[in-house]
Structures are given as C-alpha cells and as structure tokens.
mmCIF file of the C-alpha atoms, coordinates in Angstrom:
data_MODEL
# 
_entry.id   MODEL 
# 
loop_
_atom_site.group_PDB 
_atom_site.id 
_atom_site.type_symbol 
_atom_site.label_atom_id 
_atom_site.label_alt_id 
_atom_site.label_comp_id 
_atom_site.label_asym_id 
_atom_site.label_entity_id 
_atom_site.label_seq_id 
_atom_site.pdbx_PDB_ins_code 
_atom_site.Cartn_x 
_atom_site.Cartn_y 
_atom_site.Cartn_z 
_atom_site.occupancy 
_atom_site.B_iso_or_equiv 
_atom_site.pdbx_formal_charge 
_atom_site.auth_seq_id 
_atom_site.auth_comp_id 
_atom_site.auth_asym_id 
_atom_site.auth_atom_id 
_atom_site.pdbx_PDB_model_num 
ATOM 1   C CA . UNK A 1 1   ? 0.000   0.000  0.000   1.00 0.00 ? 1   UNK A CA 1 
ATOM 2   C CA . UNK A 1 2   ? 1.279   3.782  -1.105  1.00 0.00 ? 2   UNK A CA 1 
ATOM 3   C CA . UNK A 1 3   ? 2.042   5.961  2.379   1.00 0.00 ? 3   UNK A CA 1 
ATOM 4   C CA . UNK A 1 4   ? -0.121  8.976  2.340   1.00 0.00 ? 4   UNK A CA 1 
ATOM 5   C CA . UNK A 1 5   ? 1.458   11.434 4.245   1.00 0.00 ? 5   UNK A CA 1 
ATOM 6   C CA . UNK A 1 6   ? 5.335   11.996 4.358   1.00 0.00 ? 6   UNK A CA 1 
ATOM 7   C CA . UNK A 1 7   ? 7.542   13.985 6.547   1.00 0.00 ? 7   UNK A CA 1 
ATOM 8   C CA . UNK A 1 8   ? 9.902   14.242 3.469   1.00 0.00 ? 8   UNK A CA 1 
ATOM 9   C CA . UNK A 1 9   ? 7.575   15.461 0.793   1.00 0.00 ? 9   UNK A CA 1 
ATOM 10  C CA . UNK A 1 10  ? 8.108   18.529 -0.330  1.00 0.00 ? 10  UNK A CA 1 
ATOM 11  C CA . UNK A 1 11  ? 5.446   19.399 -3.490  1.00 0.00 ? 11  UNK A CA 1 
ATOM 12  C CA . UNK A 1 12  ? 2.206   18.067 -3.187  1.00 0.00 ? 12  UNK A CA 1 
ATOM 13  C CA . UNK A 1 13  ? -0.933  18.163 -5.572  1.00 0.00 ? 13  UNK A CA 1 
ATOM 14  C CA . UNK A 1 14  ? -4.344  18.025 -4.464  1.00 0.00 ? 14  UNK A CA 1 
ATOM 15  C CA . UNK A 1 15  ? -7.370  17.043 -6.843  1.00 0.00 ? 15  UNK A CA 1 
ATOM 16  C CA . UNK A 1 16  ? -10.285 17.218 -5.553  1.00 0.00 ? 16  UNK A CA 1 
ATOM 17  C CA . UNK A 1 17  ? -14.051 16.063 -7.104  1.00 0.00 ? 17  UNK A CA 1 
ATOM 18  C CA . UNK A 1 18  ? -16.410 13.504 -7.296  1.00 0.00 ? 18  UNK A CA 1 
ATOM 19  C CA . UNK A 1 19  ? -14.754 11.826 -10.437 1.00 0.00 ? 19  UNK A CA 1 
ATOM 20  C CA . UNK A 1 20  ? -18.149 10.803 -11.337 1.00 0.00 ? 20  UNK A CA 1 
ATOM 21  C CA . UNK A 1 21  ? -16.908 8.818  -13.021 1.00 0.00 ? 21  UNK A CA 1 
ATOM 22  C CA . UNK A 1 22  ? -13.120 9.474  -13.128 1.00 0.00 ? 22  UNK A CA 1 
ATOM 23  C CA . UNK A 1 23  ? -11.626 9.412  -16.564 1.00 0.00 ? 23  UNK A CA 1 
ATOM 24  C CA . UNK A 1 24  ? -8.372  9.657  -18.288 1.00 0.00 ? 24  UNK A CA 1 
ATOM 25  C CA . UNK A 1 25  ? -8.762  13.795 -18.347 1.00 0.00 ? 25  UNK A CA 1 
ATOM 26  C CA . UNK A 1 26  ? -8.006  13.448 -15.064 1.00 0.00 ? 26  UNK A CA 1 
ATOM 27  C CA . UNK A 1 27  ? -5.124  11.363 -15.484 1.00 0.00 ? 27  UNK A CA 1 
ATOM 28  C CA . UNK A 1 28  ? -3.810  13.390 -18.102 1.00 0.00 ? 28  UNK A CA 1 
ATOM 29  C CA . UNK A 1 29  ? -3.679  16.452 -16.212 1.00 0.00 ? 29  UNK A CA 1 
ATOM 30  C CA . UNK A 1 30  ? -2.543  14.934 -13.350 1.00 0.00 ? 30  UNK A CA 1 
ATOM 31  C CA . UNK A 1 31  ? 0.250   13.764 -14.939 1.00 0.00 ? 31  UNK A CA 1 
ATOM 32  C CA . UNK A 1 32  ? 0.995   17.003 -16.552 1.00 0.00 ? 32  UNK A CA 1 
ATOM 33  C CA . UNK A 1 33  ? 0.990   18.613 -12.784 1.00 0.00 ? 33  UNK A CA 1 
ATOM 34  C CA . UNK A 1 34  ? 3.472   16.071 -11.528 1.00 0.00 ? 34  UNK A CA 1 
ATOM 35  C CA . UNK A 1 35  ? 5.940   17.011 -14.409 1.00 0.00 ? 35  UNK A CA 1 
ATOM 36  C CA . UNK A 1 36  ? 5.744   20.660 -15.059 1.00 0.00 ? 36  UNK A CA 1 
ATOM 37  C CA . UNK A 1 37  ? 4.986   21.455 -11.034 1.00 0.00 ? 37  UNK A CA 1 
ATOM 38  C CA . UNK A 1 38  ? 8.140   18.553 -10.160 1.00 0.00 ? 38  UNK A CA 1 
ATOM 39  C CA . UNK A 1 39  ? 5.334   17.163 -7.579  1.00 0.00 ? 39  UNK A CA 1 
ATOM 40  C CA . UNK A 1 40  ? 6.600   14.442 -5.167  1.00 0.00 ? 40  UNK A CA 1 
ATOM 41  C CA . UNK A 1 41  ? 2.888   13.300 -5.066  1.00 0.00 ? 41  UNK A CA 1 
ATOM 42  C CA . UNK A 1 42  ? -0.690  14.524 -6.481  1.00 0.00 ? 42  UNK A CA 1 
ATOM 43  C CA . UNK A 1 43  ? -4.003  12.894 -4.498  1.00 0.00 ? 43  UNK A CA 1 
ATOM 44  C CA . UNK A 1 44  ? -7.192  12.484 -5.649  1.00 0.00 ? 44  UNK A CA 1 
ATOM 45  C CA . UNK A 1 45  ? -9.460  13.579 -3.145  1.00 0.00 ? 45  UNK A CA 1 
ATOM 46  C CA . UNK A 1 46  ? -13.120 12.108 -3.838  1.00 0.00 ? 46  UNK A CA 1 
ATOM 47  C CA . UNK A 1 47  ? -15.765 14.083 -2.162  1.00 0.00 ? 47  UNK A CA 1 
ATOM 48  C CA . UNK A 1 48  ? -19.221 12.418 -1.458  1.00 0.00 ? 48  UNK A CA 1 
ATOM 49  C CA . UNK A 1 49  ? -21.065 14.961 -2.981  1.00 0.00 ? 49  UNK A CA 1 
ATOM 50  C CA . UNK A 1 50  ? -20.360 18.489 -4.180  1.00 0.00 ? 50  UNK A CA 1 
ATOM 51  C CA . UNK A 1 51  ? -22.506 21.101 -3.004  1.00 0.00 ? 51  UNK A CA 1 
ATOM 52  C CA . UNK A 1 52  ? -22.555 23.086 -6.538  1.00 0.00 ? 52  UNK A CA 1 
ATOM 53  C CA . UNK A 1 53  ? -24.067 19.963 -8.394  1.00 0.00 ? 53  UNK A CA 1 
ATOM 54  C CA . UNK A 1 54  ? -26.822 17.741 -8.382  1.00 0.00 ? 54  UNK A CA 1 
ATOM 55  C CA . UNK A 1 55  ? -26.297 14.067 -6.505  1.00 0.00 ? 55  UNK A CA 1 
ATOM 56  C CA . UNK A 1 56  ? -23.542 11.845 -8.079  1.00 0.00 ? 56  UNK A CA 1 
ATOM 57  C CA . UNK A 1 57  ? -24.424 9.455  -10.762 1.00 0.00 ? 57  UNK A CA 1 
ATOM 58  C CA . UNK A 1 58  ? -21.979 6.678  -9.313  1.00 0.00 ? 58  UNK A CA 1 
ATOM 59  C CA . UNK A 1 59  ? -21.770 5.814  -5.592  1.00 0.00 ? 59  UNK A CA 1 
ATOM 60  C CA . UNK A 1 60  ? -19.029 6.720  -3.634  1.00 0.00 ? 60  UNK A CA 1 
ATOM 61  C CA . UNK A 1 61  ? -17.814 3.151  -3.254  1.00 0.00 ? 61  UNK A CA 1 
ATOM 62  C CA . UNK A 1 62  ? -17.831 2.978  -7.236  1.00 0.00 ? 62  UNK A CA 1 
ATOM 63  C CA . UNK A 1 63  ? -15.691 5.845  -8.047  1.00 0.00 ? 63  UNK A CA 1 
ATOM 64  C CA . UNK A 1 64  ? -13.319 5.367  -5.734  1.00 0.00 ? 64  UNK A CA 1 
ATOM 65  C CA . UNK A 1 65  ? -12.839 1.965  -6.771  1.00 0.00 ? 65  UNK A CA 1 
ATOM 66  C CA . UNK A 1 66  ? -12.603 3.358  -10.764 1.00 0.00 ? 66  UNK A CA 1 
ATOM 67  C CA . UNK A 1 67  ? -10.522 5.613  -9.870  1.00 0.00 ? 67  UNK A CA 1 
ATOM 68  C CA . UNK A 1 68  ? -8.095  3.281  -8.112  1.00 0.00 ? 68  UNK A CA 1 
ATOM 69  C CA . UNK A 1 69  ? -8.162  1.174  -11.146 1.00 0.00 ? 69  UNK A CA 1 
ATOM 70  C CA . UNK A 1 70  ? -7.454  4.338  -13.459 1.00 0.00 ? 70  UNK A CA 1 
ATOM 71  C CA . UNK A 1 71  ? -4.274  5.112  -11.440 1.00 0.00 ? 71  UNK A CA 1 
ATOM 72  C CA . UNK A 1 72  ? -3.422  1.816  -10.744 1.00 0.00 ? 72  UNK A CA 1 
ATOM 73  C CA . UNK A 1 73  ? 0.179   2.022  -12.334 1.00 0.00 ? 73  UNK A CA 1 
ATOM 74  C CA . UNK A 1 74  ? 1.232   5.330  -11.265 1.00 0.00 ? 74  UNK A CA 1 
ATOM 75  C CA . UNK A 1 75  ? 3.650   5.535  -8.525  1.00 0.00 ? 75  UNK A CA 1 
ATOM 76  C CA . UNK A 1 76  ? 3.132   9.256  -7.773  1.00 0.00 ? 76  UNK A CA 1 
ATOM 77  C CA . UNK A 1 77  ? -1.396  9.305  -7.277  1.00 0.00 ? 77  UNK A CA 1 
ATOM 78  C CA . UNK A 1 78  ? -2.651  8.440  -4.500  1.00 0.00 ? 78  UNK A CA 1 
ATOM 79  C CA . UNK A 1 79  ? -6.559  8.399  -4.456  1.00 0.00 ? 79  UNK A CA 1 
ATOM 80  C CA . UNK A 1 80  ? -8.148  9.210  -0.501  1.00 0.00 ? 80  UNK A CA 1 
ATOM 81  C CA . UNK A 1 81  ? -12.066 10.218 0.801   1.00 0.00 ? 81  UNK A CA 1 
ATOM 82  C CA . UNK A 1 82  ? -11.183 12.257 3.567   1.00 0.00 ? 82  UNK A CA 1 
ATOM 83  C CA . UNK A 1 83  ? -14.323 14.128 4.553   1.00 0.00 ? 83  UNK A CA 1 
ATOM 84  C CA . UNK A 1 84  ? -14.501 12.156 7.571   1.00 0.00 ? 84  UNK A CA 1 
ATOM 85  C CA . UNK A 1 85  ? -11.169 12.824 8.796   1.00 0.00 ? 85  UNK A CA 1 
ATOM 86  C CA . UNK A 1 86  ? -11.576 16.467 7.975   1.00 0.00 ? 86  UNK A CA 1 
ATOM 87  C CA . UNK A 1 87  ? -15.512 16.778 8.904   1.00 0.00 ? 87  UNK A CA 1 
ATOM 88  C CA . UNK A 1 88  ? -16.231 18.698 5.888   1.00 0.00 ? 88  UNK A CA 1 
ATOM 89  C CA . UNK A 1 89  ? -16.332 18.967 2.377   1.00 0.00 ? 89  UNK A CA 1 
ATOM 90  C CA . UNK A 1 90  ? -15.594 22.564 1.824   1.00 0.00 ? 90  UNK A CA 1 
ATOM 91  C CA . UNK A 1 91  ? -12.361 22.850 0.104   1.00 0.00 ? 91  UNK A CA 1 
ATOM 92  C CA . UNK A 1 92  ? -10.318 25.054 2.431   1.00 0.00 ? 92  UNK A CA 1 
ATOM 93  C CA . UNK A 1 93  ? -10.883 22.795 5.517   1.00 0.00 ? 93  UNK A CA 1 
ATOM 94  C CA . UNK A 1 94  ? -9.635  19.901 2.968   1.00 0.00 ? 94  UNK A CA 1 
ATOM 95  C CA . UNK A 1 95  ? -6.081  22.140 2.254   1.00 0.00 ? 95  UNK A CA 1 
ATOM 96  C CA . UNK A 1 96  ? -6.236  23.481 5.702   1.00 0.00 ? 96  UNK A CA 1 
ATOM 97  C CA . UNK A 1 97  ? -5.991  19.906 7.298   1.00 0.00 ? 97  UNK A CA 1 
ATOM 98  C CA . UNK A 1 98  ? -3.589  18.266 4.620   1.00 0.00 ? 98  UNK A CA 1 
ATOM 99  C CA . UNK A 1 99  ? -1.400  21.534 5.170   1.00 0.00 ? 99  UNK A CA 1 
ATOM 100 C CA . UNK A 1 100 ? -1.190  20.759 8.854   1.00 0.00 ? 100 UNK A CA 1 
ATOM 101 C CA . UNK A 1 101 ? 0.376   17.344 8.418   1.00 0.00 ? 101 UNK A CA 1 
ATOM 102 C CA . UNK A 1 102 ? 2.995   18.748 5.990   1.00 0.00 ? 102 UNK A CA 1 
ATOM 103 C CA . UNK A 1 103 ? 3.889   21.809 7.007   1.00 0.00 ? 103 UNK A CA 1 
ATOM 104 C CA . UNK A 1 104 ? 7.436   22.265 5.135   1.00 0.00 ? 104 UNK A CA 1 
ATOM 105 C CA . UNK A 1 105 ? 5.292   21.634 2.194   1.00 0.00 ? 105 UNK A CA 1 
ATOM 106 C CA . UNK A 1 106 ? 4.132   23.564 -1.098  1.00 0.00 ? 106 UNK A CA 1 
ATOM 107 C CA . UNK A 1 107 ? 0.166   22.399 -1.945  1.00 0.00 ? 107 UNK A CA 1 
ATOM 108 C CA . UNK A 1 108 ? -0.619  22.798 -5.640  1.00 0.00 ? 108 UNK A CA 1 
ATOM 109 C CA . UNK A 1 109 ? -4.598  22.647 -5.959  1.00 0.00 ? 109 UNK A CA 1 
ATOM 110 C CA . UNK A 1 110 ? -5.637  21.556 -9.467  1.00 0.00 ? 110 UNK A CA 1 
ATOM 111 C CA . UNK A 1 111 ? -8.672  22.573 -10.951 1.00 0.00 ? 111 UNK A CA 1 
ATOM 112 C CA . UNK A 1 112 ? -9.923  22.850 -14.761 1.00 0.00 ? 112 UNK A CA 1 
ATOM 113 C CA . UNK A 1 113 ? -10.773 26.158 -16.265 1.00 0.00 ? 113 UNK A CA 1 
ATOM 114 C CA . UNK A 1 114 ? -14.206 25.180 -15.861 1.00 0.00 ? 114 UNK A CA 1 
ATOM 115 C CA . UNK A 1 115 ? -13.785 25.331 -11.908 1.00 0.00 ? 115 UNK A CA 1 
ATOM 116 C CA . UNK A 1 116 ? -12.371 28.670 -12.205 1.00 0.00 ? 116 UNK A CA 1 
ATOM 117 C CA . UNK A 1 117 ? -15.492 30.388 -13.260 1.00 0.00 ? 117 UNK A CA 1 
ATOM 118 C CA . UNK A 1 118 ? -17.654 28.648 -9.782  1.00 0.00 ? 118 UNK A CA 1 
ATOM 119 C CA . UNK A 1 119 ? -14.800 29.463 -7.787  1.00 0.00 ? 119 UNK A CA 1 
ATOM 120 C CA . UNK A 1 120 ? -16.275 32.345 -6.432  1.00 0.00 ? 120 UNK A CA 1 
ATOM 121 C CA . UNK A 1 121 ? -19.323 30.184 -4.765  1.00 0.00 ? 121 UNK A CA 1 
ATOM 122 C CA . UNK A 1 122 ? -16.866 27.959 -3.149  1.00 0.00 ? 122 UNK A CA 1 
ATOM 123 C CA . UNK A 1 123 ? -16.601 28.586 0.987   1.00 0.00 ? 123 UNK A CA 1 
ATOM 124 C CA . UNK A 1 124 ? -13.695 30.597 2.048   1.00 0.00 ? 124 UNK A CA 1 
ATOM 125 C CA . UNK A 1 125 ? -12.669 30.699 -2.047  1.00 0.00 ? 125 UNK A CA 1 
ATOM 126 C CA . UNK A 1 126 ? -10.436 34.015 -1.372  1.00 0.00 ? 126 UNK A CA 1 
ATOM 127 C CA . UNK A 1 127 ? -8.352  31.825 1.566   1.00 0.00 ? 127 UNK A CA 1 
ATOM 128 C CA . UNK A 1 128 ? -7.534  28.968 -0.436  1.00 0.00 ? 128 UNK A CA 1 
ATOM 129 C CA . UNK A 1 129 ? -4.749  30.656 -2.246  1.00 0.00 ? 129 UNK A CA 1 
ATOM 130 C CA . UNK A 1 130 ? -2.979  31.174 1.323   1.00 0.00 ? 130 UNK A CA 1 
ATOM 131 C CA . UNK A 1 131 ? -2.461  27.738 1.413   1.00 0.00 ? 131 UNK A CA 1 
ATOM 132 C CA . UNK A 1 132 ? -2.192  26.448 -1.583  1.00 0.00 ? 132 UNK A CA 1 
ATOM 133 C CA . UNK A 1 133 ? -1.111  27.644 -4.807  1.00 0.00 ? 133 UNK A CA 1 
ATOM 134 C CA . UNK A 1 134 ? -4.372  27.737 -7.343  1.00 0.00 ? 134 UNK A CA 1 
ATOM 135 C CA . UNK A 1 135 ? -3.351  26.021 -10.812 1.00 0.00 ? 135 UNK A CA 1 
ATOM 136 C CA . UNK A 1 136 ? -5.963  26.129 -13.714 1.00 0.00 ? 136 UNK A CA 1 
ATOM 137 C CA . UNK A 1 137 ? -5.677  23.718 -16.557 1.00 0.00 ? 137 UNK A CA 1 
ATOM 138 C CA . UNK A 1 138 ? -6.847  24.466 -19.821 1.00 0.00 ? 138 UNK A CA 1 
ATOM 139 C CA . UNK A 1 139 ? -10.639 22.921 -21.107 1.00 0.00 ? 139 UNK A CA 1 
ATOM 140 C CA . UNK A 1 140 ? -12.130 23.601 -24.176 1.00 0.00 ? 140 UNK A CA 1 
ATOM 141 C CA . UNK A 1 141 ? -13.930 26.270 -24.945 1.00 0.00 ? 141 UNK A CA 1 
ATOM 142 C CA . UNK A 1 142 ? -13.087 28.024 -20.878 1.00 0.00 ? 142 UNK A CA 1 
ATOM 143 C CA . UNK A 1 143 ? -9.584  29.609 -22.050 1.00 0.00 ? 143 UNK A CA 1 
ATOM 144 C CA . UNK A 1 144 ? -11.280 33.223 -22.403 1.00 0.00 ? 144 UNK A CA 1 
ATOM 145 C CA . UNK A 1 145 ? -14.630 32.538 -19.849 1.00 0.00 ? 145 UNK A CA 1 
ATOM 146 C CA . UNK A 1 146 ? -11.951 31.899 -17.063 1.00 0.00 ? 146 UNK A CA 1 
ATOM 147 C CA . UNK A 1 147 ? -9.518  34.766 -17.458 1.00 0.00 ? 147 UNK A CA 1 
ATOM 148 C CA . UNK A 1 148 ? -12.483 36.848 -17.453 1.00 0.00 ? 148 UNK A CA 1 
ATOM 149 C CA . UNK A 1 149 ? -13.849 35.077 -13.946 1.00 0.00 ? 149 UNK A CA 1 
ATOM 150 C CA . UNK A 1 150 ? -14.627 36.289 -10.757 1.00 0.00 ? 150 UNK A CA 1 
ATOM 151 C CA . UNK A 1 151 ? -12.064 34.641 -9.368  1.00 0.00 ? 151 UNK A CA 1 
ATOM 152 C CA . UNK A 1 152 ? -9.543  35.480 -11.811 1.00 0.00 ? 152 UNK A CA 1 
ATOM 153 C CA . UNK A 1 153 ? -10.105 39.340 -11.527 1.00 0.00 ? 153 UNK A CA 1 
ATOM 154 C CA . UNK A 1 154 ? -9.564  39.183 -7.637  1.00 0.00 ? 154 UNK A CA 1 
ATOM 155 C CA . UNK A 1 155 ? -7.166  36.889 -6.866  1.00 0.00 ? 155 UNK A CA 1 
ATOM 156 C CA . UNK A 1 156 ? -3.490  38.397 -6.708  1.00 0.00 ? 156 UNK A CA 1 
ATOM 157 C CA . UNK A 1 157 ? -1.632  37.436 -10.305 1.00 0.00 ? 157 UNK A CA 1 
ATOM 158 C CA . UNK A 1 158 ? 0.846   35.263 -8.240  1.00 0.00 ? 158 UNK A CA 1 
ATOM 159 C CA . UNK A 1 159 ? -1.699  32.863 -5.962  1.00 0.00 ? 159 UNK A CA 1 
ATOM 160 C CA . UNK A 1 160 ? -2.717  31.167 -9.296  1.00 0.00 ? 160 UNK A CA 1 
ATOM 161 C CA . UNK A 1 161 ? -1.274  29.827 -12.567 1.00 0.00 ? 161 UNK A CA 1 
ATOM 162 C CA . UNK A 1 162 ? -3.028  28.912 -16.109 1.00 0.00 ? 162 UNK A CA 1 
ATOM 163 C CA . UNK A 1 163 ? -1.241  25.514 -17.457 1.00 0.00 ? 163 UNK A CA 1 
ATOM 164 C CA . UNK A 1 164 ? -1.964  25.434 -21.033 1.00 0.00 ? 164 UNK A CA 1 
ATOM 165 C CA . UNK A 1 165 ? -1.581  21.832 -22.311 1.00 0.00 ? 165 UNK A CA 1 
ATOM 166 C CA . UNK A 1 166 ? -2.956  19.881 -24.526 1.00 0.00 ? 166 UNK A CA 1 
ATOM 167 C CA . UNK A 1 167 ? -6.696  19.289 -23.886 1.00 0.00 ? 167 UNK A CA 1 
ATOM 168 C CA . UNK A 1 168 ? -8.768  15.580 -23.521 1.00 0.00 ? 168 UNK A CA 1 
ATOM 169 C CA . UNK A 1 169 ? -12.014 16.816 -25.146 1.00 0.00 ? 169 UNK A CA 1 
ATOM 170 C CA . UNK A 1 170 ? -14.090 14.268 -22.322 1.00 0.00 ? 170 UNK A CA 1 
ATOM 171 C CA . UNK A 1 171 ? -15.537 14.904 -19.505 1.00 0.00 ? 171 UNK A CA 1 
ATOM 172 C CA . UNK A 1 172 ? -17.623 13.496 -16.917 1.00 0.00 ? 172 UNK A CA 1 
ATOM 173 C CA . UNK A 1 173 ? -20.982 14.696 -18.011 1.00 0.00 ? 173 UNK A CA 1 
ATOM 174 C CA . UNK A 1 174 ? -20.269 13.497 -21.300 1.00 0.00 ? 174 UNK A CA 1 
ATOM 175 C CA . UNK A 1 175 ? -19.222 10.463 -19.818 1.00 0.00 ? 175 UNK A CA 1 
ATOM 176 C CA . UNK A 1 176 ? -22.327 9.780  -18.076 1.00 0.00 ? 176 UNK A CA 1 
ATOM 177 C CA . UNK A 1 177 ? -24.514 10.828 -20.615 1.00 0.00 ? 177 UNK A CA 1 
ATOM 178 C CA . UNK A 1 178 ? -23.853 7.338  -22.808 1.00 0.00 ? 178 UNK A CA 1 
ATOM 179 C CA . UNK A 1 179 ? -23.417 5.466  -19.550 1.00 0.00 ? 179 UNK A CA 1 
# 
C-alpha cells in the first residue's frame, strides 16, 4: 500500500471532485501537474457529494474503486475520501488539514478552467490561495470565460497559474450521458 502522508515530501498536488466517473482527463492532467509542477505526489481527493451539483451518478464506493483502477500504475497518485477525517467537504478545511500534516510543504490545488469560473461560490474561495497555490488547466472552450472570472479578476496574479496543455475533449458529463 502507497504511504499517504510523508515527513519528506516537499510538493504536493491536491485534486479534488467527485470523479463521477473518473476518466483519463483526469489522469492526463494529473500527470501534466506532476511534471511541469516537479510534484513528489498529487491525491485524488473524492468528495461524497459536491454542493454546486446535483447528486452523483456513481456511488461513492464505485468511483473510488474506478478511480483506483485508473491510477493503478502510477507511482506518484494516490486516491483518498477524507471528509470524515476532515468533517467537511468545503475545500479550504480539505487544504487546511492536509497543510497541517505537511507543514514544510508547497500544496498545488488543481482545478480545470471550468472550476475557475464557480470558484467564487466555493466557501472561504479568497483563503484557499494562502495555502495552496491555485493552478488552472486548460478545457475547451473556458480559455477566455476563465480569465475573465470572478475569481480570476480578484485573486493576486501570483496565488494562481493557467497551465496550457494539450486538452482531452471528455468529460464526466459526457461520460455519463452514454453510460
């Protein structure tokens, strides 16, 4: 079994959904972070539900046993369910406690360009760049929507980055559409 938390680590990725269902966008990008950022580790954190969308399609159980078996040969992904641990699903009590157990550490939170236009609606949205550094990754179609985001507009220049890469044209909603 992969050890979760490390007293060595010293960049860490967080990706946090429902992966309902995960898919290889997610792999893809997380495997872009882990290069371009130098990560030591990225972790999929699966929430039970979000509170900006409707109920999952997939039960909790499920996607975090698909997602397992997407990531099953990469050394560096780790996939957890912490909102038990952390007694909440709001994103900033998520960084807050993973920052807490790696203190000498540098937190990378990953979302798509898609993300960064909800961002605002997110609890505490402004304080997650004080613990972790914001990085958007490019969708299609949410290059221009997501510069011109709440989010983007008022957070500082330097608590977020854009990584434009190569985009998987499939997402989850598509995904569960032919399901």
């Amino acid at each position: 079994m992969k050890k979760f938390f490390n007293k060595k680590l010293k960049r860490i990725g967080i990706l946090g959904g429902t992966f309902d269902p995960p898919h290889y966008g997610h792999l893809f990008i997380s495997k872009v972070a882990l290069k371009k950022l130098k990560l030591n580790k990225l972790i999929w954190v699966i929430t039970k539900k979000n509170p900006l969308k409707k109920k999952p399609f997939l039960s909790l159980d499920t996607r975090i046993k698909l997602s397992k078996k997407i990531i099953i040969k990469e050394k560096k992904i780790f996939i957890k369910f912490l909102e038990k641990k952390v007694k909440s699903n709001n994103t900033y009590n998520l960084l807050n406690y993973i920052k807490k157990r790696n203190l000498n550490t540098k937190i990378y939170f990953l979302i798509g360009a898609d993300n960064l236009l909800t961002l605002h609606k997110w609890n505490n949205w402004k304080k997650i760049s004080n613990i972790a550094k914001i990085v958007v990754f490019s969708r299609n179609n949410y290059l221009k929507k997501s510069y011109n985001s709440v989010a983007a507009k008022k957070l500082n220049k330097k608590d977020w980055m854009y990584i434009k890469c190569k985009t998987v044209n499939i997402s989850s909603s598509l995904i569960r559409k032919f399901w």
